[in-house]
Protein backbone atom coordinates (compact mmCIF):
# COMPACT_ATOMS: atom_id res chain seq x y z
CA UNK A 1 0.00 0.00 0.00
CA UNK A 2 1.46 3.38 -1.04
CA UNK A 3 2.28 5.98 1.61
CA UNK A 4 -0.03 8.55 0.03
CA UNK A 5 -2.93 6.11 0.10
CA UNK A 6 -2.36 5.53 3.82
CA UNK A 7 -2.24 9.29 4.44
CA UNK A 8 -5.45 9.80 2.47
CA UNK A 9 -7.27 7.12 4.45
CA UNK A 10 -6.11 8.49 7.81
CA UNK A 11 -6.96 12.08 6.88
CA UNK A 12 -10.39 11.13 5.55
CA UNK A 13 -11.08 9.12 8.70
CA UNK A 14 -10.50 12.30 10.71
CA UNK A 15 -12.19 14.81 8.41
CA UNK A 16 -15.07 12.63 7.15
CA UNK A 17 -15.27 15.06 4.25
CA UNK A 18 -13.68 14.63 0.81
CA UNK A 19 -13.19 18.32 0.03
CA UNK A 20 -11.57 19.10 3.41
CA UNK A 21 -9.33 16.06 3.08
CA UNK A 22 -8.25 17.18 -0.39
CA UNK A 23 -7.50 20.68 0.88
CA UNK A 24 -5.56 19.36 3.87
CA UNK A 25 -3.39 17.09 1.71
CA UNK A 26 -3.19 19.55 -1.20
CA UNK A 27 -4.86 17.10 -3.56
CA UNK A 28 -7.96 17.24 -5.71
CA UNK A 29 -11.17 15.57 -4.48
CA UNK A 30 -10.89 13.23 -7.46
CA UNK A 31 -7.40 12.15 -6.34
CA UNK A 32 -8.76 11.47 -2.84
CA UNK A 33 -11.54 9.30 -4.28
CA UNK A 34 -9.12 7.35 -6.49
CA UNK A 35 -6.76 6.78 -3.56
CA UNK A 36 -9.58 5.50 -1.38
CA UNK A 37 -10.70 3.11 -4.12
CA UNK A 38 -7.18 1.63 -4.22
CA UNK A 39 -7.18 1.13 -0.46
CA UNK A 40 -10.62 -0.48 -0.48
CA UNK A 41 -9.60 -2.78 -3.34
CA UNK A 42 -6.53 -3.78 -1.36
CA UNK A 43 -8.58 -4.46 1.78
CA UNK A 44 -11.40 -6.11 -0.13
CA UNK A 45 -14.37 -4.27 1.41
CA UNK A 46 -15.76 -0.73 1.83
CA UNK A 47 -14.14 1.35 4.57
CA UNK A 48 -16.56 4.29 4.36
CA UNK A 49 -20.24 4.77 3.79
CA UNK A 50 -20.91 7.72 1.50
CA UNK A 51 -24.07 9.67 0.75
CA UNK A 52 -24.56 13.14 -0.69
CA UNK A 53 -24.83 14.50 2.86
CA UNK A 54 -22.57 12.36 5.02
CA UNK A 55 -19.35 10.34 5.07
CA UNK A 56 -18.71 7.84 7.85
CA UNK A 57 -16.48 4.90 8.63
CA UNK A 58 -17.84 1.39 8.31
CA UNK A 59 -17.17 -0.98 11.24
CA UNK A 60 -14.26 -2.41 9.22
CA UNK A 61 -13.05 1.13 8.53
CA UNK A 62 -13.05 1.95 12.25
CA UNK A 63 -11.09 -1.22 13.02
CA UNK A 64 -8.61 -0.52 10.22
CA UNK A 65 -8.15 3.07 11.42
CA UNK A 66 -7.59 1.98 15.03
CA UNK A 67 -4.91 -0.50 13.91
CA UNK A 68 -3.25 1.65 11.26
CA UNK A 69 -2.99 5.06 12.97
CA UNK A 70 -0.55 4.13 15.78
CA UNK A 71 1.51 1.93 13.44
CA UNK A 72 1.84 4.74 10.90
CA UNK A 73 2.79 7.20 13.66
CA UNK A 74 5.60 4.86 14.71
CA UNK A 75 6.87 4.66 11.13
CA UNK A 76 6.80 8.45 10.83
CA UNK A 77 8.65 8.86 14.12
CA UNK A 78 11.31 6.37 13.04
CA UNK A 79 11.85 8.24 9.76
CA UNK A 80 12.00 11.59 11.56
CA UNK A 81 14.52 10.25 14.08
CA UNK A 82 16.73 8.89 11.31
CA UNK A 83 16.59 12.18 9.37
CA UNK A 84 17.38 14.30 12.43
CA UNK A 85 20.28 12.03 13.37
CA UNK A 86 21.66 12.09 9.84
CA UNK A 87 21.59 15.89 9.80
CA UNK A 88 23.03 16.22 13.27
CA UNK A 89 19.86 17.80 14.66
CA UNK A 90 20.07 17.36 18.39
CA UNK A 91 20.27 19.54 21.45
CA UNK A 92 18.13 22.46 22.56
CA UNK A 93 16.47 25.11 20.39
CA UNK A 94 15.88 28.37 22.24
CA UNK A 95 12.97 30.46 21.02
CA UNK A 96 11.90 33.90 22.15
CA UNK A 97 8.64 35.66 21.43
CA UNK A 98 7.25 39.14 21.99
CA UNK A 99 3.43 39.31 22.11
CA UNK A 100 0.98 36.92 23.73
CA UNK A 101 -1.04 36.48 20.53
CA UNK A 102 1.90 34.86 18.74
CA UNK A 103 2.11 31.95 21.18
CA UNK A 104 -0.58 29.92 19.41
CA UNK A 105 1.03 29.78 15.93
CA UNK A 106 4.49 29.47 17.50
CA UNK A 107 3.57 26.52 19.74
CA UNK A 108 1.81 24.80 16.82
CA UNK A 109 5.08 25.03 14.86
CA UNK A 110 7.07 23.78 17.85
CA UNK A 111 4.79 20.75 18.25
CA UNK A 112 5.02 19.76 14.58
CA UNK A 113 8.78 20.40 14.52
CA UNK A 114 9.37 18.21 17.58
CA UNK A 115 7.27 15.46 16.01
CA UNK A 116 9.70 15.44 13.08
CA UNK A 117 12.86 15.83 15.20
CA UNK A 118 12.13 13.88 18.38
CA UNK A 119 15.70 14.01 19.69
CA UNK A 120 15.69 17.76 20.22
CA UNK A 121 14.25 19.89 23.01
CA UNK A 122 12.76 23.35 22.71
CA UNK A 123 12.78 26.07 25.36
CA UNK A 124 10.64 29.19 25.00
CA UNK A 125 10.91 32.52 26.76
CA UNK A 126 8.94 35.76 26.56
CA UNK A 127 10.84 38.91 25.67
CA UNK A 128 9.80 42.49 26.41
CA UNK A 129 9.45 45.83 24.66
CA UNK A 130 11.97 47.25 27.14
CA UNK A 131 14.67 44.92 25.73
CA UNK A 132 13.34 44.10 22.30
CA UNK A 133 16.54 42.93 20.58
CA UNK A 134 18.69 42.21 23.62
CA UNK A 135 18.00 38.46 24.03
CA UNK A 136 19.04 37.81 20.41
CA UNK A 137 22.10 40.02 20.56
CA UNK A 138 23.24 38.42 23.82
CA UNK A 139 22.70 34.96 22.27
CA UNK A 140 20.15 34.06 24.95
CA UNK A 141 17.82 32.79 22.21
CA UNK A 142 18.49 31.34 18.75
CA UNK A 143 15.35 32.76 17.13
CA UNK A 144 12.87 35.35 18.32
CA UNK A 145 9.43 36.33 17.04
CA UNK A 146 9.58 40.13 16.88
CA UNK A 147 7.24 42.89 15.70
CA UNK A 148 8.10 44.28 12.28
CA UNK A 149 9.76 46.26 10.92
CA UNK A 150 13.19 45.17 12.17
CA UNK A 151 15.70 47.39 10.39
CA UNK A 152 18.75 46.36 12.41
CA UNK A 153 21.89 45.55 10.38
CA UNK A 154 22.87 42.69 12.69
CA UNK A 155 19.43 41.03 12.60
CA UNK A 156 17.58 39.23 9.79
CA UNK A 157 13.86 38.50 9.57
CA UNK A 158 12.17 35.46 8.10
CA UNK A 159 8.62 34.10 7.87
CA UNK A 160 5.75 36.04 9.41
CA UNK A 161 3.85 34.01 12.03
CA UNK A 162 1.12 36.52 12.85
CA UNK A 163 -0.42 39.49 11.08
CA UNK A 164 -3.15 41.52 12.74
CA UNK A 165 -5.10 44.67 12.02
CA UNK A 166 -4.23 47.98 13.64
CA UNK A 167 -6.57 49.49 16.23
CA UNK A 168 -6.52 52.82 17.98
CA UNK A 169 -6.69 52.56 21.77
CA UNK A 170 -8.57 55.54 23.21
CA UNK A 171 -10.26 56.42 26.52
CA UNK A 172 -13.82 55.10 26.62
CA UNK A 173 -15.10 58.66 27.06
CA UNK A 174 -13.13 59.97 24.06
CA UNK A 175 -14.93 61.33 20.99
CA UNK A 176 -13.25 58.68 18.81
CA UNK A 177 -14.57 55.82 20.97
CA UNK A 178 -18.05 56.40 19.50
CA UNK A 179 -16.88 55.61 15.95
CA UNK A 180 -17.08 52.15 14.36
CA UNK A 181 -13.78 52.81 12.56
CA UNK A 182 -11.27 55.64 12.53
CA UNK A 183 -9.68 57.23 9.48
CA UNK A 184 -6.48 59.29 9.62
CA UNK A 185 -8.62 62.37 8.97
CA UNK A 186 -10.50 61.74 12.23
CA UNK A 187 -7.38 61.98 14.38
CA UNK A 188 -6.82 65.70 14.58
CA UNK A 189 -3.85 66.58 16.80
CA UNK A 190 -4.13 63.68 19.23
CA UNK A 191 -0.90 62.89 21.14
CA UNK A 192 0.38 59.34 20.57
CA UNK A 193 1.87 57.09 23.24
CA UNK A 194 4.56 54.45 22.57
CA UNK A 195 6.88 52.26 24.61
CA UNK A 196 10.16 54.05 25.18
CA UNK A 197 12.59 51.56 23.63
CA UNK A 198 10.86 51.14 20.27
CA UNK A 199 13.05 52.42 17.41
CA UNK A 200 11.93 55.65 15.76
CA UNK A 201 11.61 53.90 12.38
CA UNK A 202 9.18 51.42 13.99
CA UNK A 203 7.06 54.25 15.37
CA UNK A 204 7.10 56.02 12.01
CA UNK A 205 5.97 52.83 10.29
CA UNK A 206 2.91 52.47 12.54
CA UNK A 207 1.87 56.09 12.85
CA UNK A 208 -0.98 57.01 10.47
CA UNK A 209 0.34 59.07 7.56
CA UNK A 210 -1.47 62.23 8.67
CA UNK A 211 0.04 61.86 12.15
CA UNK A 212 3.69 61.67 11.07
CA UNK A 213 4.40 64.97 12.84
CA UNK A 214 2.17 64.23 15.82
CA UNK A 215 3.35 64.62 19.38
CA UNK A 216 4.62 61.31 20.74
CA UNK A 217 5.34 60.37 24.34
CA UNK A 218 7.52 57.44 25.37
CA UNK A 219 6.54 55.29 28.36
CA UNK A 220 8.21 52.38 30.15
CA UNK A 221 6.27 49.57 28.46
CA UNK A 222 3.03 48.36 26.90
CA UNK A 223 1.04 48.12 30.13
CA UNK A 224 1.99 51.69 30.99
CA UNK A 225 0.87 52.80 27.54
CA UNK A 226 -2.56 51.26 28.06
CA UNK A 227 -2.86 52.72 31.55
CA UNK A 228 -2.02 56.22 30.30
CA UNK A 229 -4.49 55.89 27.42
CA UNK A 230 -7.29 54.80 29.78
CA UNK A 231 -6.57 57.79 32.02
CA UNK A 232 -6.86 60.25 29.13
CA UNK A 233 -3.21 61.12 28.44
CA UNK A 234 -3.23 60.21 24.74
CA UNK A 235 -4.04 57.51 22.20
CA UNK A 236 -2.03 54.51 21.01
CA UNK A 237 -1.83 52.45 17.82
CA UNK A 238 -2.10 48.80 18.91
CA UNK A 239 -2.66 45.38 17.40
CA UNK A 240 -6.00 43.59 17.27
CA UNK A 241 -4.95 41.32 20.16
CA UNK A 242 -5.18 44.24 22.60
CA UNK A 243 -8.96 44.24 22.83
CA UNK A 244 -8.96 40.47 23.40
CA UNK A 245 -5.94 39.88 25.62
CA UNK A 246 -5.49 43.19 27.46
CA UNK A 247 -8.97 44.56 28.25
CA UNK A 248 -9.17 47.13 31.02
CA UNK A 249 -11.79 49.56 32.36
CA UNK A 250 -11.81 52.89 30.61
CA UNK A 251 -10.09 51.61 27.45
CA UNK A 252 -11.73 51.21 24.04
CA UNK A 253 -10.07 49.92 20.87
CA UNK A 254 -11.45 51.01 17.50
CA UNK A 255 -10.35 49.72 14.05
CA UNK A 256 -7.89 52.14 12.43
CA UNK A 257 -8.08 52.46 8.66
CA UNK A 258 -5.21 53.07 6.20
CA UNK A 259 -2.57 52.11 8.75
CA UNK A 260 0.14 49.43 8.63
CA UNK A 261 -0.78 46.05 10.07
CA UNK A 262 1.07 44.56 13.02
CA UNK A 263 3.25 41.72 11.75
CA UNK A 264 5.42 39.39 13.85
CA UNK A 265 8.25 37.45 12.20
CA UNK A 266 10.97 35.00 13.15
CA UNK A 267 14.23 36.88 13.53
CA UNK A 268 17.84 35.79 14.06
CA UNK A 269 21.37 37.13 14.33
CA UNK A 270 22.60 37.70 10.79
CA UNK A 271 26.07 36.30 11.43
CA UNK A 272 25.06 33.28 13.49
CA UNK A 273 22.20 30.87 12.93
CA UNK A 274 22.61 27.42 14.57
CA UNK A 275 21.65 24.29 12.58
CA UNK A 276 18.57 23.69 14.75
CA UNK A 277 17.36 27.24 14.18
CA UNK A 278 17.93 26.87 10.43
CA UNK A 279 15.95 23.60 10.44
CA UNK A 280 13.12 25.29 12.34
CA UNK A 281 13.00 28.12 9.80
CA UNK A 282 12.81 25.59 6.97
CA UNK A 283 9.98 23.82 8.80
CA UNK A 284 8.14 27.13 9.29
CA UNK A 285 8.17 27.88 5.57
CA UNK A 286 7.06 24.46 4.26
Coordinates of C-alpha atoms in Angstrom, one line a residue:
X1 CA 0.0 0.0 0.0
X2 CA 1.5 3.4 -1.0
X3 CA 2.3 6.0 1.6
X4 CA 0.0 8.6 0.0
X5 CA -2.9 6.1 0.1
X6 CA -2.4 5.5 3.8
X7 CA -2.2 9.3 4.4
X8 CA -5.5 9.8 2.5
X9 CA -7.3 7.1 4.4
X10 CA -6.1 8.5 7.8
X11 CA -7.0 12.1 6.9
X12 CA -10.4 11.1 5.6
X13 CA -11.1 9.1 8.7
X14 CA -10.5 12.3 10.7
X15 CA -12.2 14.8 8.4
X16 CA -15.1 12.6 7.1
X17 CA -15.3 15.1 4.2
X18 CA -13.7 14.6 0.8
X19 CA -13.2 18.3 0.0
X20 CA -11.6 19.1 3.4
X21 CA -9.3 16.1 3.1
X22 CA -8.3 17.2 -0.4
X23 CA -7.5 20.7 0.9
X24 CA -5.6 19.4 3.9
X25 CA -3.4 17.1 1.7
X26 CA -3.2 19.5 -1.2
X27 CA -4.9 17.1 -3.6
X28 CA -8.0 17.2 -5.7
X29 CA -11.2 15.6 -4.5
X30 CA -10.9 13.2 -7.5
X31 CA -7.4 12.1 -6.3
X32 CA -8.8 11.5 -2.8
X33 CA -11.5 9.3 -4.3
X34 CA -9.1 7.4 -6.5
X35 CA -6.8 6.8 -3.6
X36 CA -9.6 5.5 -1.4
X37 CA -10.7 3.1 -4.1
X38 CA -7.2 1.6 -4.2
X39 CA -7.2 1.1 -0.5
X40 CA -10.6 -0.5 -0.5
X41 CA -9.6 -2.8 -3.3
X42 CA -6.5 -3.8 -1.4
X43 CA -8.6 -4.5 1.8
X44 CA -11.4 -6.1 -0.1
X45 CA -14.4 -4.3 1.4
X46 CA -15.8 -0.7 1.8
X47 CA -14.1 1.4 4.6
X48 CA -16.6 4.3 4.4
X49 CA -20.2 4.8 3.8
X50 CA -20.9 7.7 1.5
X51 CA -24.1 9.7 0.8
X52 CA -24.6 13.1 -0.7
X53 CA -24.8 14.5 2.9
X54 CA -22.6 12.4 5.0
X55 CA -19.4 10.3 5.1
X56 CA -18.7 7.8 7.8
X57 CA -16.5 4.9 8.6
X58 CA -17.8 1.4 8.3
X59 CA -17.2 -1.0 11.2
X60 CA -14.3 -2.4 9.2
X61 CA -13.1 1.1 8.5
X62 CA -13.1 1.9 12.3
X63 CA -11.1 -1.2 13.0
X64 CA -8.6 -0.5 10.2
X65 CA -8.2 3.1 11.4
X66 CA -7.6 2.0 15.0
X67 CA -4.9 -0.5 13.9
X68 CA -3.2 1.7 11.3
X69 CA -3.0 5.1 13.0
X70 CA -0.6 4.1 15.8
X71 CA 1.5 1.9 13.4
X72 CA 1.8 4.7 10.9
X73 CA 2.8 7.2 13.7
X74 CA 5.6 4.9 14.7
X75 CA 6.9 4.7 11.1
X76 CA 6.8 8.5 10.8
X77 CA 8.6 8.9 14.1
X78 CA 11.3 6.4 13.0
X79 CA 11.8 8.2 9.8
X80 CA 12.0 11.6 11.6
X81 CA 14.5 10.3 14.1
X82 CA 16.7 8.9 11.3
X83 CA 16.6 12.2 9.4
X84 CA 17.4 14.3 12.4
X85 CA 20.3 12.0 13.4
X86 CA 21.7 12.1 9.8
X87 CA 21.6 15.9 9.8
X88 CA 23.0 16.2 13.3
X89 CA 19.9 17.8 14.7
X90 CA 20.1 17.4 18.4
X91 CA 20.3 19.5 21.5
X92 CA 18.1 22.5 22.6
X93 CA 16.5 25.1 20.4
X94 CA 15.9 28.4 22.2
X95 CA 13.0 30.5 21.0
X96 CA 11.9 33.9 22.2
X97 CA 8.6 35.7 21.4
X98 CA 7.2 39.1 22.0
X99 CA 3.4 39.3 22.1
X100 CA 1.0 36.9 23.7
X101 CA -1.0 36.5 20.5
X102 CA 1.9 34.9 18.7
X103 CA 2.1 31.9 21.2
X104 CA -0.6 29.9 19.4
X105 CA 1.0 29.8 15.9
X106 CA 4.5 29.5 17.5
X107 CA 3.6 26.5 19.7
X108 CA 1.8 24.8 16.8
X109 CA 5.1 25.0 14.9
X110 CA 7.1 23.8 17.9
X111 CA 4.8 20.7 18.2
X112 CA 5.0 19.8 14.6
X113 CA 8.8 20.4 14.5
X114 CA 9.4 18.2 17.6
X115 CA 7.3 15.5 16.0
X116 CA 9.7 15.4 13.1
X117 CA 12.9 15.8 15.2
X118 CA 12.1 13.9 18.4
X119 CA 15.7 14.0 19.7
X120 CA 15.7 17.8 20.2
X121 CA 14.2 19.9 23.0
X122 CA 12.8 23.3 22.7
X123 CA 12.8 26.1 25.4
X124 CA 10.6 29.2 25.0
X125 CA 10.9 32.5 26.8
X126 CA 8.9 35.8 26.6
X127 CA 10.8 38.9 25.7
X128 CA 9.8 42.5 26.4
X129 CA 9.5 45.8 24.7
X130 CA 12.0 47.2 27.1
X131 CA 14.7 44.9 25.7
X132 CA 13.3 44.1 22.3
X133 CA 16.5 42.9 20.6
X134 CA 18.7 42.2 23.6
X135 CA 18.0 38.5 24.0
X136 CA 19.0 37.8 20.4
X137 CA 22.1 40.0 20.6
X138 CA 23.2 38.4 23.8
X139 CA 22.7 35.0 22.3
X140 CA 20.1 34.1 25.0
X141 CA 17.8 32.8 22.2
X142 CA 18.5 31.3 18.8
X143 CA 15.4 32.8 17.1
X144 CA 12.9 35.3 18.3
X145 CA 9.4 36.3 17.0
X146 CA 9.6 40.1 16.9
X147 CA 7.2 42.9 15.7
X148 CA 8.1 44.3 12.3
X149 CA 9.8 46.3 10.9
X150 CA 13.2 45.2 12.2
X151 CA 15.7 47.4 10.4
X152 CA 18.7 46.4 12.4
X153 CA 21.9 45.5 10.4
X154 CA 22.9 42.7 12.7
X155 CA 19.4 41.0 12.6
X156 CA 17.6 39.2 9.8
X157 CA 13.9 38.5 9.6
X158 CA 12.2 35.5 8.1
X159 CA 8.6 34.1 7.9
X160 CA 5.8 36.0 9.4
X161 CA 3.8 34.0 12.0
X162 CA 1.1 36.5 12.8
X163 CA -0.4 39.5 11.1
X164 CA -3.2 41.5 12.7
X165 CA -5.1 44.7 12.0
X166 CA -4.2 48.0 13.6
X167 CA -6.6 49.5 16.2
X168 CA -6.5 52.8 18.0
X169 CA -6.7 52.6 21.8
X170 CA -8.6 55.5 23.2
X171 CA -10.3 56.4 26.5
X172 CA -13.8 55.1 26.6
X173 CA -15.1 58.7 27.1
X174 CA -13.1 60.0 24.1
X175 CA -14.9 61.3 21.0
X176 CA -13.3 58.7 18.8
X177 CA -14.6 55.8 21.0
X178 CA -18.0 56.4 19.5
X179 CA -16.9 55.6 16.0
X180 CA -17.1 52.1 14.4
X181 CA -13.8 52.8 12.6
X182 CA -11.3 55.6 12.5
X183 CA -9.7 57.2 9.5
X184 CA -6.5 59.3 9.6
X185 CA -8.6 62.4 9.0
X186 CA -10.5 61.7 12.2
X187 CA -7.4 62.0 14.4
X188 CA -6.8 65.7 14.6
X189 CA -3.9 66.6 16.8
X190 CA -4.1 63.7 19.2
X191 CA -0.9 62.9 21.1
X192 CA 0.4 59.3 20.6
X193 CA 1.9 57.1 23.2
X194 CA 4.6 54.4 22.6
X195 CA 6.9 52.3 24.6
X196 CA 10.2 54.1 25.2
X197 CA 12.6 51.6 23.6
X198 CA 10.9 51.1 20.3
X199 CA 13.0 52.4 17.4
X200 CA 11.9 55.6 15.8
X201 CA 11.6 53.9 12.4
X202 CA 9.2 51.4 14.0
X203 CA 7.1 54.3 15.4
X204 CA 7.1 56.0 12.0
X205 CA 6.0 52.8 10.3
X206 CA 2.9 52.5 12.5
X207 CA 1.9 56.1 12.9
X208 CA -1.0 57.0 10.5
X209 CA 0.3 59.1 7.6
X210 CA -1.5 62.2 8.7
X211 CA 0.0 61.9 12.2
X212 CA 3.7 61.7 11.1
X213 CA 4.4 65.0 12.8
X214 CA 2.2 64.2 15.8
X215 CA 3.3 64.6 19.4
X216 CA 4.6 61.3 20.7
X217 CA 5.3 60.4 24.3
X218 CA 7.5 57.4 25.4
X219 CA 6.5 55.3 28.4
X220 CA 8.2 52.4 30.1
X221 CA 6.3 49.6 28.5
X222 CA 3.0 48.4 26.9
X223 CA 1.0 48.1 30.1
X224 CA 2.0 51.7 31.0
X225 CA 0.9 52.8 27.5
X226 CA -2.6 51.3 28.1
X227 CA -2.9 52.7 31.6
X228 CA -2.0 56.2 30.3
X229 CA -4.5 55.9 27.4
X230 CA -7.3 54.8 29.8
X231 CA -6.6 57.8 32.0
X232 CA -6.9 60.2 29.1
X233 CA -3.2 61.1 28.4
X234 CA -3.2 60.2 24.7
X235 CA -4.0 57.5 22.2
X236 CA -2.0 54.5 21.0
X237 CA -1.8 52.4 17.8
X238 CA -2.1 48.8 18.9
X239 CA -2.7 45.4 17.4
X240 CA -6.0 43.6 17.3
X241 CA -5.0 41.3 20.2
X242 CA -5.2 44.2 22.6
X243 CA -9.0 44.2 22.8
X244 CA -9.0 40.5 23.4
X245 CA -5.9 39.9 25.6
X246 CA -5.5 43.2 27.5
X247 CA -9.0 44.6 28.2
X248 CA -9.2 47.1 31.0
X249 CA -11.8 49.6 32.4
X250 CA -11.8 52.9 30.6
X251 CA -10.1 51.6 27.5
X252 CA -11.7 51.2 24.0
X253 CA -10.1 49.9 20.9
X254 CA -11.5 51.0 17.5
X255 CA -10.3 49.7 14.0
X256 CA -7.9 52.1 12.4
X257 CA -8.1 52.5 8.7
X258 CA -5.2 53.1 6.2
X259 CA -2.6 52.1 8.7
X260 CA 0.1 49.4 8.6
X261 CA -0.8 46.0 10.1
X262 CA 1.1 44.6 13.0
X263 CA 3.3 41.7 11.8
X264 CA 5.4 39.4 13.8
X265 CA 8.3 37.4 12.2
X266 CA 11.0 35.0 13.1
X267 CA 14.2 36.9 13.5
X268 CA 17.8 35.8 14.1
X269 CA 21.4 37.1 14.3
X270 CA 22.6 37.7 10.8
X271 CA 26.1 36.3 11.4
X272 CA 25.1 33.3 13.5
X273 CA 22.2 30.9 12.9
X274 CA 22.6 27.4 14.6
X275 CA 21.6 24.3 12.6
X276 CA 18.6 23.7 14.8
X277 CA 17.4 27.2 14.2
X278 CA 17.9 26.9 10.4
X279 CA 16.0 23.6 10.4
X280 CA 13.1 25.3 12.3
X281 CA 13.0 28.1 9.8
X282 CA 12.8 25.6 7.0
X283 CA 10.0 23.8 8.8
X284 CA 8.1 27.1 9.3
X285 CA 8.2 27.9 5.6
X286 CA 7.1 24.5 4.3

